[in-house]
PDB file of C-alpha atoms in Angstrom:
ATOM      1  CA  UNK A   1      13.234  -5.862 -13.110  1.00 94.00           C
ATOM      2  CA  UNK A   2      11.775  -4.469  -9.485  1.00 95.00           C
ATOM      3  CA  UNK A   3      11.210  -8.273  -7.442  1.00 97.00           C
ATOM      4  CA  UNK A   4       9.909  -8.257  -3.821  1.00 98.00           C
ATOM      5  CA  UNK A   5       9.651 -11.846  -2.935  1.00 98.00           C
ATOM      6  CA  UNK A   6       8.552 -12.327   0.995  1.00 98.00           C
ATOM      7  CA  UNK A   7       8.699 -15.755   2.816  1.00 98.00           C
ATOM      8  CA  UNK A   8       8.434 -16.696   6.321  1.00 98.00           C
ATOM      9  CA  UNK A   9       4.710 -16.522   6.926  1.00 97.00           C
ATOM     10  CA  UNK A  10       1.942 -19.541   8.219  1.00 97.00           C
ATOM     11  CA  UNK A  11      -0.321 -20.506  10.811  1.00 98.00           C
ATOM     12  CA  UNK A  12       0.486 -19.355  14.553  1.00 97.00           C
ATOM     13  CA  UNK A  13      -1.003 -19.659  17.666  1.00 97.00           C
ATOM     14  CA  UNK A  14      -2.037 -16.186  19.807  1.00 97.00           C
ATOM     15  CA  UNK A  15       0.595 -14.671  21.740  1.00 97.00           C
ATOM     16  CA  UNK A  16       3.501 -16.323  19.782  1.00 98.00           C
ATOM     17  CA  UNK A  17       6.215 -14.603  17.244  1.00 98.00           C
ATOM     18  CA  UNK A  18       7.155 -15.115  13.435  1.00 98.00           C
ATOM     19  CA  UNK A  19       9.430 -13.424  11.649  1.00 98.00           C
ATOM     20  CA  UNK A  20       8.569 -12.536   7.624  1.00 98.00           C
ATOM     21  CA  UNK A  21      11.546 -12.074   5.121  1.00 98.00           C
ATOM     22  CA  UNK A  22      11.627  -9.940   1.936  1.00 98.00           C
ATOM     23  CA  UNK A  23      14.234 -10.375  -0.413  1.00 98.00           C
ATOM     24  CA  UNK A  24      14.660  -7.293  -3.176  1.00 98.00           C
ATOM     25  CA  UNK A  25      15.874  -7.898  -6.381  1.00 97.00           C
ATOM     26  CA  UNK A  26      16.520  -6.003  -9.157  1.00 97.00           C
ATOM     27  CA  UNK A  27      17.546  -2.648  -7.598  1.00 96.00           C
ATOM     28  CA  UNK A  28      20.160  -0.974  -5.791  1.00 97.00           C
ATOM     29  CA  UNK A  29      18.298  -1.881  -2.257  1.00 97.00           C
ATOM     30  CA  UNK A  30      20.036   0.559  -0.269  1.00 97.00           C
ATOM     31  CA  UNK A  31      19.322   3.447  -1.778  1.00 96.00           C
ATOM     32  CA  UNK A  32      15.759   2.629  -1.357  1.00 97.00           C
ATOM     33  CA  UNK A  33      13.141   3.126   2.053  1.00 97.00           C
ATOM     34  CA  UNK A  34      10.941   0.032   2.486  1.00 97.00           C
ATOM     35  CA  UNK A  35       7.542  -0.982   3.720  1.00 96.00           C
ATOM     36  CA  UNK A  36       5.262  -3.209   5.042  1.00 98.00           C
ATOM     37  CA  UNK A  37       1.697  -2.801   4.474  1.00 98.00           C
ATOM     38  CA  UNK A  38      -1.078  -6.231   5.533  1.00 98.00           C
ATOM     39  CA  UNK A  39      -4.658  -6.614   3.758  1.00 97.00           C
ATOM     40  CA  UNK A  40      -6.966  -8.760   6.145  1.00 97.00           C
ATOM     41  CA  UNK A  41      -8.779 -11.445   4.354  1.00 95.00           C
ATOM     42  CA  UNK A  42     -11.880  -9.290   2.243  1.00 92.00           C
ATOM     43  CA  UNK A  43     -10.727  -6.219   3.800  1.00 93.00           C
ATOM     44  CA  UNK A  44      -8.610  -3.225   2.440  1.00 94.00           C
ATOM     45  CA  UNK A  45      -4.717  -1.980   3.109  1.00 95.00           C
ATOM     46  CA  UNK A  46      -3.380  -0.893   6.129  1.00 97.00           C
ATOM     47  CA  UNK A  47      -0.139   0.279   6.232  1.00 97.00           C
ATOM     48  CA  UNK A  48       2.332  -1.016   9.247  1.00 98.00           C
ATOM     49  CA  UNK A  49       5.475   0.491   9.694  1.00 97.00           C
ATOM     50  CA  UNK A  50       8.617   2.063   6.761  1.00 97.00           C
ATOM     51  CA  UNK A  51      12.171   1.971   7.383  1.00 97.00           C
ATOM     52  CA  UNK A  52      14.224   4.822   5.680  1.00 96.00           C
ATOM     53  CA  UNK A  53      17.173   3.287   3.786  1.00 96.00           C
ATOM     54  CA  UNK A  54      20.133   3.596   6.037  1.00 96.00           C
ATOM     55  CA  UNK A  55      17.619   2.413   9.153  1.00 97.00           C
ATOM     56  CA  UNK A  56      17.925   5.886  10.477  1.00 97.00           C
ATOM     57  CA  UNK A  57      14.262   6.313  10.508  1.00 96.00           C
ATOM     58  CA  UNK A  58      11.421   3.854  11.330  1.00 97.00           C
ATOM     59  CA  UNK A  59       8.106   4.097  11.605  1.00 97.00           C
ATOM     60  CA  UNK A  60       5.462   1.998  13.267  1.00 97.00           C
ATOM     61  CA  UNK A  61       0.928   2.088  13.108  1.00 97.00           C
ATOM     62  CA  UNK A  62      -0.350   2.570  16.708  1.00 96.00           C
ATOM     63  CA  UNK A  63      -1.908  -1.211  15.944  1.00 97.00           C
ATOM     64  CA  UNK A  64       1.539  -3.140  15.968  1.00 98.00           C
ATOM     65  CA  UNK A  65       3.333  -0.460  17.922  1.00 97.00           C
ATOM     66  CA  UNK A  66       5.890  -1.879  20.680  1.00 97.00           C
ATOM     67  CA  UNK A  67       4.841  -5.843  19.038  1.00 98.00           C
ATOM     68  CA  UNK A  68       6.510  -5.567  15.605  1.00 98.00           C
ATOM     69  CA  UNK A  69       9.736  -4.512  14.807  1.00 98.00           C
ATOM     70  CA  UNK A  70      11.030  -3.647  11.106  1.00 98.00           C
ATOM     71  CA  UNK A  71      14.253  -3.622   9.701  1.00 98.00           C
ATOM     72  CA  UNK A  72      16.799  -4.200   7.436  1.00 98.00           C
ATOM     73  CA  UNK A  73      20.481  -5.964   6.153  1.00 98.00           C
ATOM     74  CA  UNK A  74      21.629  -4.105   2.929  1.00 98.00           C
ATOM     75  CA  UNK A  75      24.281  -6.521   2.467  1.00 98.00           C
ATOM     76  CA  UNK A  76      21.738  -9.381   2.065  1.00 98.00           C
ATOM     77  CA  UNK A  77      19.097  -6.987   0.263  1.00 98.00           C
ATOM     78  CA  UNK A  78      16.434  -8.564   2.401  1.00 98.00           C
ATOM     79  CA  UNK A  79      13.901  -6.182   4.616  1.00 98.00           C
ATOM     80  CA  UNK A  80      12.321  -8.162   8.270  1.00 98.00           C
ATOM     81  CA  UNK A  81       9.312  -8.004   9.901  1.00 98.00           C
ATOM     82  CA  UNK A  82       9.473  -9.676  13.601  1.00 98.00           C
ATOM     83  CA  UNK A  83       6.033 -10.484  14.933  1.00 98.00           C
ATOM     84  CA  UNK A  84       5.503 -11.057  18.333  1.00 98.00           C
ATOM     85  CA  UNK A  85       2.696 -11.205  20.410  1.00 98.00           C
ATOM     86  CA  UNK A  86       0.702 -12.055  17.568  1.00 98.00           C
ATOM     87  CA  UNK A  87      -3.525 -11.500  17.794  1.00 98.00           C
ATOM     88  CA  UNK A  88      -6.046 -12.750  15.188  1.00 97.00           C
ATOM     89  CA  UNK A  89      -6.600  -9.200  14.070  1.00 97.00           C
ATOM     90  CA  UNK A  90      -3.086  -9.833  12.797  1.00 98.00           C
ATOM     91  CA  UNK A  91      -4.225 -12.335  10.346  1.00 98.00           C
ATOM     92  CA  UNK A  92      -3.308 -10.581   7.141  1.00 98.00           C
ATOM     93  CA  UNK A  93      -1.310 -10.572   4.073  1.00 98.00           C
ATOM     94  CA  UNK A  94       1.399  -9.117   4.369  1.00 98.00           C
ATOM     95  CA  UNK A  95       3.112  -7.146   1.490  1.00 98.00           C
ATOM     96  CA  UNK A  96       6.649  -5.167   1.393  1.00 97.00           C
ATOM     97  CA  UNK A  97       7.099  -2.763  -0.997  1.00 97.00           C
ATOM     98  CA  UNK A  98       9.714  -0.320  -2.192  1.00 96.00           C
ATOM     99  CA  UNK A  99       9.336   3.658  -0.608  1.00 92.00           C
ATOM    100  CA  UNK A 100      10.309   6.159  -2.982  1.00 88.00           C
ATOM    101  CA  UNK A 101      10.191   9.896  -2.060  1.00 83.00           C
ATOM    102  CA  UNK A 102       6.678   9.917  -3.887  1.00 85.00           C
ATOM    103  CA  UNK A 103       5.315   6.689  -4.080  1.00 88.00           C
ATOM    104  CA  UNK A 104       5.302   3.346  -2.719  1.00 90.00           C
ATOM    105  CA  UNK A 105       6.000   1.785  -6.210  1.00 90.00           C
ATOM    106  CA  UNK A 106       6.671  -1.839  -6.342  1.00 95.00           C
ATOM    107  CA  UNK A 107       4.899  -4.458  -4.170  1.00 96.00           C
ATOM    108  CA  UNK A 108       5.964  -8.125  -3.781  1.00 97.00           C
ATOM    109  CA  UNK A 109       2.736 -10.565  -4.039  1.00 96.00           C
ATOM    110  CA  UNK A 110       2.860 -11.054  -0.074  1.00 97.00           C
ATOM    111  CA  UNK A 111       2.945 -13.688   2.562  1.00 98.00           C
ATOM    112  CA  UNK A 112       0.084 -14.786   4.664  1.00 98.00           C
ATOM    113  CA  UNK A 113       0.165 -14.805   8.445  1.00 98.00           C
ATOM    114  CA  UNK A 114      -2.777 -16.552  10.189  1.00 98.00           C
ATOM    115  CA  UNK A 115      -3.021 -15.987  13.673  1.00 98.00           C
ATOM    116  CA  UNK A 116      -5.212 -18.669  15.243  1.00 97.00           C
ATOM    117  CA  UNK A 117      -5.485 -21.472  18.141  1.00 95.00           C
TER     118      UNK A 117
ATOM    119  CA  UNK N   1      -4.401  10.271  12.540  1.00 94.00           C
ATOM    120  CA  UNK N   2      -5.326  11.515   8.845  1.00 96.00           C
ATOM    121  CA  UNK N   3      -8.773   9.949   8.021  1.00 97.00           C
ATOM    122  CA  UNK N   4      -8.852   8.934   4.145  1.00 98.00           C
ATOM    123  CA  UNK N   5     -12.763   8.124   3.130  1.00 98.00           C
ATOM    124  CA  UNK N   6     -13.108   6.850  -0.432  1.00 98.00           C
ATOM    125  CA  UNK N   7     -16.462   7.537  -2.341  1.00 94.00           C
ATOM    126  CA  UNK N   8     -18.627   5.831  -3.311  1.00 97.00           C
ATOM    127  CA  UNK N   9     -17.645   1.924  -2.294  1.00 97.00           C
ATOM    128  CA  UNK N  10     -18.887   0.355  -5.234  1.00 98.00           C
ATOM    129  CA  UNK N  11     -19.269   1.738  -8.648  1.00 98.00           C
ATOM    130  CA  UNK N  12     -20.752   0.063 -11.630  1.00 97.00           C
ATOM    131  CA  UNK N  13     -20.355   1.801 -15.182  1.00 97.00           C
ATOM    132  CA  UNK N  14     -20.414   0.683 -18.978  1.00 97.00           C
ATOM    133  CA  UNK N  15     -17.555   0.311 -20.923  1.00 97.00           C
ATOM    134  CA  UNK N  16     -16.427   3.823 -22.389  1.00 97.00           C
ATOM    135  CA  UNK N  17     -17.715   5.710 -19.901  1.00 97.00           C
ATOM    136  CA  UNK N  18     -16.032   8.191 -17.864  1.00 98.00           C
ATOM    137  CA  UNK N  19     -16.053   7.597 -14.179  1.00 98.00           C
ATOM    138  CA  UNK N  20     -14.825   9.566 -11.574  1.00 98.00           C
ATOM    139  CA  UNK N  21     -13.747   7.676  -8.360  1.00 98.00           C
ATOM    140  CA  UNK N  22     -13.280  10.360  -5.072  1.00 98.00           C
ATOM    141  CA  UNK N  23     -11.075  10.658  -1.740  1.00 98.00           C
ATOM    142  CA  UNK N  24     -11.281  12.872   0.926  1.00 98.00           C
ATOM    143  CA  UNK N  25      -8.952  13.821   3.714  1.00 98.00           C
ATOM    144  CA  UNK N  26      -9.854  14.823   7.182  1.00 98.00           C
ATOM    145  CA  UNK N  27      -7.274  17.411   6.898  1.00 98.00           C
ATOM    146  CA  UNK N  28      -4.839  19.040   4.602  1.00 98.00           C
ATOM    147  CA  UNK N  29      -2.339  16.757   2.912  1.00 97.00           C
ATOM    148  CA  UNK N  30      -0.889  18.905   0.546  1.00 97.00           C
ATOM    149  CA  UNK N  31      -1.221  16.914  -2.563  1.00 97.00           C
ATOM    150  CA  UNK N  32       0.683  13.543  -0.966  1.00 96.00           C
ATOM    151  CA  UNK N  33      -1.796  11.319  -2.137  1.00 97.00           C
ATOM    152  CA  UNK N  34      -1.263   8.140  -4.439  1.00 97.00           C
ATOM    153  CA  UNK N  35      -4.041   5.748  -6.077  1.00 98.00           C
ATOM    154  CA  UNK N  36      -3.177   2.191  -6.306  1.00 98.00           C
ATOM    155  CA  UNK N  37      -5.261  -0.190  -8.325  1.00 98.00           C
ATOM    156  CA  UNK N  38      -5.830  -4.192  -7.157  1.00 97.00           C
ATOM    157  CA  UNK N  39      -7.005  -6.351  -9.492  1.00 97.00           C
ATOM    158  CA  UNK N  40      -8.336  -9.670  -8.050  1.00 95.00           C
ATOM    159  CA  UNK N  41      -5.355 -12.074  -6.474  1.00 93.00           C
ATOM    160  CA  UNK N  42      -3.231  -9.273  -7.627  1.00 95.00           C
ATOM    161  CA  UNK N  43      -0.720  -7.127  -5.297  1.00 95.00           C
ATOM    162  CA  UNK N  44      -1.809  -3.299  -5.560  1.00 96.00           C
ATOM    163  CA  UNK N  45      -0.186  -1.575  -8.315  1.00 96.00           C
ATOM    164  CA  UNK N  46       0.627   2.626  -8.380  1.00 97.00           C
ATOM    165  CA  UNK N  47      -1.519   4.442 -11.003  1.00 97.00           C
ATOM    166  CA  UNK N  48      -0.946   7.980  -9.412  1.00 97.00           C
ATOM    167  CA  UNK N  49       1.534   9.779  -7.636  1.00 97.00           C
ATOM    168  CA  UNK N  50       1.176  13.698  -5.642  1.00 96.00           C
ATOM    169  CA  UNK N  51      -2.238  13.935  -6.853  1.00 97.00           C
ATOM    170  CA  UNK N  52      -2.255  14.057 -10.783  1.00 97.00           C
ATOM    171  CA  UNK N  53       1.477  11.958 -11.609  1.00 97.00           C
ATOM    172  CA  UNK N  54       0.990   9.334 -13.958  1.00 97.00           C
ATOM    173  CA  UNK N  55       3.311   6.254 -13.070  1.00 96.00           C
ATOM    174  CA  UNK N  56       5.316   4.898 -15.935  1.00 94.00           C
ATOM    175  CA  UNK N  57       3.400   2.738 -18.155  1.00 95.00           C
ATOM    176  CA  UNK N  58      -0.083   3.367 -16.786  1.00 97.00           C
ATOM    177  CA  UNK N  59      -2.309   4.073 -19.332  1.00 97.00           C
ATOM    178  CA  UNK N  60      -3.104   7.844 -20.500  1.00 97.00           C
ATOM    179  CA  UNK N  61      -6.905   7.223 -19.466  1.00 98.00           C
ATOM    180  CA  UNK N  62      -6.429   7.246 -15.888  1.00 98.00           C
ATOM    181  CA  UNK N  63      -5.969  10.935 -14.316  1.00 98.00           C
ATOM    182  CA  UNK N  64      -5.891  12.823 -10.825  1.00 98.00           C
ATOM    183  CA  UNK N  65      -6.636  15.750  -9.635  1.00 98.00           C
ATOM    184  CA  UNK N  66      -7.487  17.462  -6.386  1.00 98.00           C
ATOM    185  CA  UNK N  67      -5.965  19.572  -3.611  1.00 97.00           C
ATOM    186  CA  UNK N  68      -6.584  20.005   0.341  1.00 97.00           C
ATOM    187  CA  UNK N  69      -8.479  17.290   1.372  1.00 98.00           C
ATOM    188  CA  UNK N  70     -10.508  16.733  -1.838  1.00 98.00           C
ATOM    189  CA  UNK N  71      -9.017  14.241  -4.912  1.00 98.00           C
ATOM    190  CA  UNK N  72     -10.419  12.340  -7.517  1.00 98.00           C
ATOM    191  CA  UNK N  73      -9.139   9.905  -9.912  1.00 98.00           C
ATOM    192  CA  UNK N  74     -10.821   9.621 -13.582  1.00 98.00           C
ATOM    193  CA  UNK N  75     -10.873   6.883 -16.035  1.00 98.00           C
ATOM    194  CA  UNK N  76     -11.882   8.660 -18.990  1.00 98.00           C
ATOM    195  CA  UNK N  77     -12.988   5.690 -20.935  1.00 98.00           C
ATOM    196  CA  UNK N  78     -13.103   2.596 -18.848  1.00 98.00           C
ATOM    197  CA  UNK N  79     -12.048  -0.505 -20.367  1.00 98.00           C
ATOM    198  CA  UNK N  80     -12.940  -4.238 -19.096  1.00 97.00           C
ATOM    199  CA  UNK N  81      -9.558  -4.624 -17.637  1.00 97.00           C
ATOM    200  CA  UNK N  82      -9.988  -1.291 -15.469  1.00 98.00           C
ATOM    201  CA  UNK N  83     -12.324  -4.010 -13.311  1.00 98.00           C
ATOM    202  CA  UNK N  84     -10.701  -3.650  -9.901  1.00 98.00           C
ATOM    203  CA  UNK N  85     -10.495  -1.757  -6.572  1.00 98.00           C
ATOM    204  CA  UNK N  86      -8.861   1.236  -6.192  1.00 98.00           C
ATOM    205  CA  UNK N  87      -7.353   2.633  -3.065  1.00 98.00           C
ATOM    206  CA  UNK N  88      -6.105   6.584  -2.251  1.00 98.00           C
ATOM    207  CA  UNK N  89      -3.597   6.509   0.200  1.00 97.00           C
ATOM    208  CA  UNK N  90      -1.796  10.038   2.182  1.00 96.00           C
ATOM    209  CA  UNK N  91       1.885   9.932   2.691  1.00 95.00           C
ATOM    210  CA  UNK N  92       1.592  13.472   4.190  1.00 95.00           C
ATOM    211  CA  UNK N  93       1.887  12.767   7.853  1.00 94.00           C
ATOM    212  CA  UNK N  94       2.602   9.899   9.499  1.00 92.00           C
ATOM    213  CA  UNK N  95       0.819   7.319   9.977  1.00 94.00           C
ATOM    214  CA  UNK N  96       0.376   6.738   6.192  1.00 95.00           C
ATOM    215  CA  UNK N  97      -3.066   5.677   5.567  1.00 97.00           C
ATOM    216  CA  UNK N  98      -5.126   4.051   2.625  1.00 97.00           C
ATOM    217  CA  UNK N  99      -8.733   4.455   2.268  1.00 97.00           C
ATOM    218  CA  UNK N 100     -11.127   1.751   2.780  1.00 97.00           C
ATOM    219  CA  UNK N 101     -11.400   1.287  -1.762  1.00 97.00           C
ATOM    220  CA  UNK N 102     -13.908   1.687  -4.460  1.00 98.00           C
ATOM    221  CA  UNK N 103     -14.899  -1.527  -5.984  1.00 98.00           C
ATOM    222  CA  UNK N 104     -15.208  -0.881  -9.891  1.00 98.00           C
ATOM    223  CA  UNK N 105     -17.967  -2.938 -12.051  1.00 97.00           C
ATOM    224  CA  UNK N 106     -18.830  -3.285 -15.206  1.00 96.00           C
ATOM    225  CA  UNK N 107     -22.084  -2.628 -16.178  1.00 94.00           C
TER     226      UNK N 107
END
């Protein structure tokens, strides 16, 4: 069974960093590309950057551009977000999720970052 | 950027009817479009894949269909459990982009 399980998230003040953590489970995790997609509180998706499965090729929204950096440890199985110069508009949930060459398939249930003073 | 707007934003129906949920592009994108369906508290799950793919185990009621920059995803007899908001998203061009949902009532 497909399990994205992502930790690291909480309350932060403006300007500072965090770093989110998504463990895969449950398939062959380097074979696979990988996401990270945020939901704002009442609002819809909004994808944020991919990283192809070797790390070859990466991928960023204009939005979190030069302040976010994805990427990944196939030993470990575990996909990073590092978030800094965080803004509220940066208060989200943040998901990972598997990237297949048709779909982004399987979704963890997300970690919430709240960016506030 | 590729613009994805999602028609209309809420839709309220009865149960058994069909309803037809829309997406449009603001340019070509060749079929690379996906609906996901989120359920309250839920994470998004894939219905649809390239337009008109059913993903494993989704139920033979939901269908897509479309080209250019029009698509449209039908529930051919809704069911109370369909209750949710469903999002198209392009993975034509980068950056991949979701539109903004269609809330789904029942009636």
């Amino acid at each position: 069974e497909v399990q994205l399980v992502e930790s690291g998230g909480g309350l932060v003040q403006p300007g500072r960093s965090l770093k989110l953590s998504c463990l895969a489970s449950g398939f062959t995790f380097s074979n696979y590309g990988m996401n990270w997609i945020r939901q704002a509180p009442g609002k819809g998706l909004e994808w944020v950057a991919s990283i192809s499965s070797s790390s070859s090729y990466i991928y960023y929204a204009d939005t979190v551009k030069g302040r976010f950096t994805i990427s990944r440890d196939n030993a470990k199985n575990t996909l990073y977000l590092q978030m800094t110069s965080l803004r509220s508009e940066d208060t989200a949930l943040y998901y990972c999720a598997r990237l297949t060459t048709v779909a982004t398939d399987y979704w963890g249930q997300g970690v919430m970052v709240t960016v506030s003073s | 950027d590729i613009q994805m707007t999602q028609s209309p934003s809420v839709l309220s129906a009865s149960v058994g009817d069909r309803v037809t949920l829309n997406c449009k592009a603001s340019q070509n994108i060749n079929k690379y479009l996906n609906w996901y369906q989120q359920k309250l508290g839920e994470a998004p799950k894939l219905l649809i894949y390239n337009t008109n793919n059913l993903q494993t185990g989704i139920p033979s009621r939901f269908s897509g269909s479309g080209s250019g920059t029009d698509y449209t995803l039908t529930i051919s007899s809704l069911q109370p459990e369909d209750v949710a908001t469903y999002f198209c998203f392009q993975h034509n061009s980068w950056p991949l982009t979701f539109g903004s949902g269609t809330k789904l009532e029942i009636k």
